[in-house]
Amino acid sequence: MRPKNTLLKLLALTMILSVLLPTLATVNTQANGFPSFSGGSGSEQSPYLILTKEDLEALSQLSAGGEKCSGIYFAQTRSIELSGNWTPIKEFCGIYNGGNNEITGLSCSQTTDYTGFFGKISTGAQLKNIRINNADISGSGFTGILAGCLDNATISSCHVTGAVVGTYKVGGLVGSAASGVITDSSATCSVTGTDSYTYVGGLVGHNSICE
């Protein structure tokens, strides 16, 4: 009788898994379409928690779909090591607090504009306490380690190191700043512009509109 009992147990286990697996496959997506990240709800009191490179990649993918995260809060609570070719967070209007935790392994090479950890930070965005070390960034116009362009946003207590190469409007921290505020921030890096119409700066490449 033991083989029969074993078979019945296996069949029961298979049925249980068939019910659970669809649920497990969607557990990382919330009702609002946002990834669940590593916790939090995106409010000021309970920001989305960024603990892993997968969390950062999820934010990048979210932005690629057109989500700007306006008014949404994110908190990085540990150091993160990236790998592979980074896809910039396309346009960001949220609030990101890096907690002075490091981001290492940031490497981004593309032939289009708006290259950096963030492609563009726009109206209402706040970036603070972000530390990116030994980044390797290569792009076209509007290229910087932290962001390609700043437009009506704020950056505070953010520090980057590494190397940046772009064609024009290339900066260590930000490629171009249309409007906004940068305070208590630094860039320790090499910055190279390859176009005759270049505009290169150690912290910000150029003060102009983001287009």
Coordinates of C-alpha atoms in Angstrom, one line a residue:
M1 CA 0.0 0.0 0.0
R2 CA 3.0 2.4 0.5
P3 CA 3.5 3.0 -3.2
K4 CA -0.2 4.0 -3.6
N5 CA 0.0 6.3 -0.6
T6 CA 3.1 7.9 -2.0
L7 CA 1.4 8.4 -5.4
L8 CA -1.6 10.1 -3.7
K9 CA 0.7 12.4 -1.7
L10 CA 2.5 13.4 -4.9
L11 CA -0.7 14.1 -6.7
A12 CA -1.9 16.2 -3.8
L13 CA 1.3 18.2 -3.8
T14 CA 1.1 18.8 -7.5
M15 CA -2.4 20.2 -7.1
I16 CA -1.3 22.5 -4.3
L17 CA 1.6 23.8 -6.4
S18 CA -0.6 24.4 -9.4
V19 CA -2.8 26.7 -7.3
L20 CA 0.1 28.5 -5.6
L21 CA 2.5 29.1 -8.5
P22 CA 0.3 31.7 -10.4
T23 CA 0.1 33.6 -7.1
L24 CA 3.8 33.5 -6.6
A25 CA 4.4 34.7 -10.1
T26 CA 2.6 38.0 -9.4
V27 CA 3.6 38.6 -5.8
N28 CA 6.2 41.3 -6.9
T29 CA 3.6 43.5 -8.6
Q30 CA 1.1 45.7 -6.6
A31 CA -2.4 46.7 -7.6
N32 CA -1.2 50.1 -8.8
G33 CA 1.2 48.4 -11.2
F34 CA 4.3 49.3 -9.2
P35 CA 6.8 46.7 -8.3
S36 CA 6.8 45.9 -4.5
F37 CA 10.5 46.6 -4.3
S38 CA 11.9 45.4 -0.9
G39 CA 9.0 46.9 1.0
G40 CA 7.2 50.1 1.7
S41 CA 4.3 51.8 0.1
G42 CA 5.9 54.9 -1.6
S43 CA 4.7 57.4 1.0
E44 CA 6.9 59.8 2.9
Q45 CA 6.2 57.8 6.1
S46 CA 6.8 54.4 4.3
P47 CA 9.0 54.9 1.3
Y48 CA 9.7 52.1 -1.2
L49 CA 12.8 50.3 0.1
I50 CA 15.7 49.9 -2.3
L51 CA 18.0 47.1 -1.0
T52 CA 19.2 45.3 -4.1
K53 CA 20.2 45.8 -7.7
E54 CA 17.0 44.1 -8.6
D55 CA 15.1 47.0 -6.9
L56 CA 17.1 49.5 -8.9
E57 CA 16.5 47.6 -12.1
A58 CA 12.8 47.5 -11.3
L59 CA 12.8 51.3 -11.0
S60 CA 14.6 51.6 -14.3
Q61 CA 12.1 49.3 -16.0
L62 CA 9.2 51.3 -14.5
S63 CA 10.6 54.5 -15.9
A64 CA 11.1 52.9 -19.3
G65 CA 7.3 52.4 -19.4
G66 CA 6.7 56.1 -18.9
E67 CA 6.2 56.2 -15.1
K68 CA 7.9 59.4 -13.6
C69 CA 7.1 58.5 -10.0
S70 CA 5.9 62.1 -9.2
G71 CA 5.6 62.5 -5.4
I72 CA 6.7 58.9 -4.7
Y73 CA 9.4 58.3 -2.0
F74 CA 12.3 55.9 -2.3
A75 CA 14.9 55.0 0.4
Q76 CA 18.1 53.1 -0.2
T77 CA 19.0 51.4 3.0
R78 CA 22.1 49.5 2.1
S79 CA 25.0 49.6 -0.3
I80 CA 24.4 48.1 -3.8
E81 CA 26.7 46.7 -6.4
L82 CA 25.5 46.9 -10.0
S83 CA 26.6 44.7 -12.9
G84 CA 26.2 44.8 -16.6
N85 CA 25.3 47.8 -18.8
W86 CA 23.0 50.1 -16.8
T87 CA 19.8 51.4 -18.4
P88 CA 19.3 54.9 -17.0
I89 CA 16.2 55.7 -15.0
K90 CA 14.6 57.6 -17.9
E91 CA 12.8 60.5 -16.3
F92 CA 12.3 60.8 -12.5
C93 CA 10.1 63.2 -10.6
G94 CA 10.1 61.4 -7.3
I95 CA 12.1 61.7 -4.1
Y96 CA 15.1 59.4 -3.7
N97 CA 17.1 59.2 -0.5
G98 CA 20.3 57.2 -0.8
G99 CA 21.0 57.2 2.9
N100 CA 24.7 57.8 2.2
N101 CA 24.9 54.1 1.1
E102 CA 27.2 53.4 -1.8
I103 CA 26.3 52.4 -5.4
T104 CA 29.2 50.7 -7.1
G105 CA 29.6 48.9 -10.4
L106 CA 27.7 51.6 -12.3
S107 CA 28.6 51.2 -16.0
C108 CA 26.5 52.8 -18.7
S109 CA 27.4 53.1 -22.4
Q110 CA 24.9 54.3 -24.9
T111 CA 24.9 56.4 -28.1
T112 CA 21.8 58.4 -27.2
D113 CA 21.2 61.5 -25.0
Y114 CA 20.4 61.6 -21.3
T115 CA 23.0 59.2 -19.9
G116 CA 23.7 58.6 -16.3
F117 CA 22.2 56.8 -13.3
F118 CA 19.2 59.0 -14.0
G119 CA 18.6 60.1 -17.5
K120 CA 16.7 63.2 -16.5
I121 CA 15.4 64.5 -13.1
S122 CA 12.4 66.8 -13.6
T123 CA 9.8 68.9 -11.9
G124 CA 9.6 68.2 -8.2
A125 CA 12.4 65.5 -8.1
Q126 CA 14.6 65.4 -5.0
L127 CA 17.9 63.4 -4.9
K128 CA 19.7 63.3 -1.6
N129 CA 22.5 61.4 0.2
I130 CA 23.4 59.4 -2.9
R131 CA 27.0 58.1 -3.3
I132 CA 28.1 56.6 -6.5
N133 CA 31.7 55.3 -6.6
N134 CA 33.9 54.4 -9.6
A135 CA 31.3 54.9 -12.2
D136 CA 32.0 54.5 -15.9
I137 CA 29.7 56.6 -18.0
S138 CA 29.7 57.0 -21.8
G139 CA 26.9 58.7 -23.8
S140 CA 26.0 61.4 -26.3
G141 CA 24.6 64.7 -25.2
F142 CA 23.5 65.4 -21.6
T143 CA 25.8 63.0 -19.9
G144 CA 26.7 62.8 -16.2
I145 CA 27.3 60.2 -13.5
L146 CA 24.3 61.1 -11.4
A147 CA 22.0 62.5 -14.1
G148 CA 22.1 63.6 -17.7
C149 CA 19.9 66.6 -17.0
L150 CA 18.4 68.5 -14.1
D151 CA 15.2 70.4 -14.8
N152 CA 13.4 72.2 -11.9
A153 CA 14.6 69.6 -9.4
T154 CA 17.0 69.5 -6.4
I155 CA 20.2 67.6 -5.6
S156 CA 21.6 67.7 -2.1
S157 CA 24.5 65.9 -0.4
C158 CA 25.2 63.7 -3.4
H159 CA 28.8 62.6 -4.2
V160 CA 30.2 60.7 -7.2
T161 CA 33.5 59.4 -8.5
G162 CA 34.5 57.8 -11.8
A163 CA 34.8 58.8 -15.5
V164 CA 32.4 60.4 -17.9
V165 CA 32.7 60.7 -21.7
G166 CA 30.1 62.4 -23.9
T167 CA 29.7 64.5 -27.0
Y168 CA 28.3 67.7 -25.6
K169 CA 26.9 69.0 -22.3
V170 CA 29.0 66.6 -20.2
G171 CA 29.4 67.0 -16.4
G172 CA 30.8 65.0 -13.6
L173 CA 27.6 65.1 -11.5
V174 CA 25.1 66.4 -14.1
G175 CA 25.4 66.9 -17.8
S176 CA 23.2 70.0 -18.0
A177 CA 21.1 72.0 -15.5
A178 CA 18.1 73.9 -16.8
S179 CA 16.9 75.1 -13.4
G180 CA 17.0 73.8 -9.9
V181 CA 19.3 73.7 -6.9
I182 CA 22.5 71.7 -6.2
T183 CA 23.9 71.9 -2.7
D184 CA 26.6 70.1 -0.7
S185 CA 27.5 67.8 -3.6
S186 CA 30.7 66.9 -5.4
A187 CA 32.2 65.0 -8.3
T188 CA 35.7 63.6 -8.3
C189 CA 36.2 62.3 -11.8
S190 CA 37.6 62.7 -15.3
V191 CA 35.2 64.4 -17.7
T192 CA 35.7 64.3 -21.5
G193 CA 33.7 66.0 -24.3
T194 CA 34.3 64.8 -27.8
D195 CA 32.3 67.3 -29.9
S196 CA 33.5 70.8 -31.0
Y197 CA 30.2 72.1 -29.5
T198 CA 31.0 70.5 -26.2
Y199 CA 30.4 72.3 -22.9
V200 CA 32.2 70.3 -20.2
G201 CA 32.3 70.9 -16.5
G202 CA 33.6 69.1 -13.4
L203 CA 30.3 69.3 -11.6
V204 CA 27.8 70.5 -14.2
G205 CA 28.5 70.6 -18.0
H206 CA 26.2 73.4 -18.9
N207 CA 23.4 75.6 -17.6
S208 CA 20.7 75.3 -20.3
I209 CA 17.4 73.8 -21.1
C210 CA 17.3 70.0 -21.3
E211 CA 16.8 69.7 -25.1

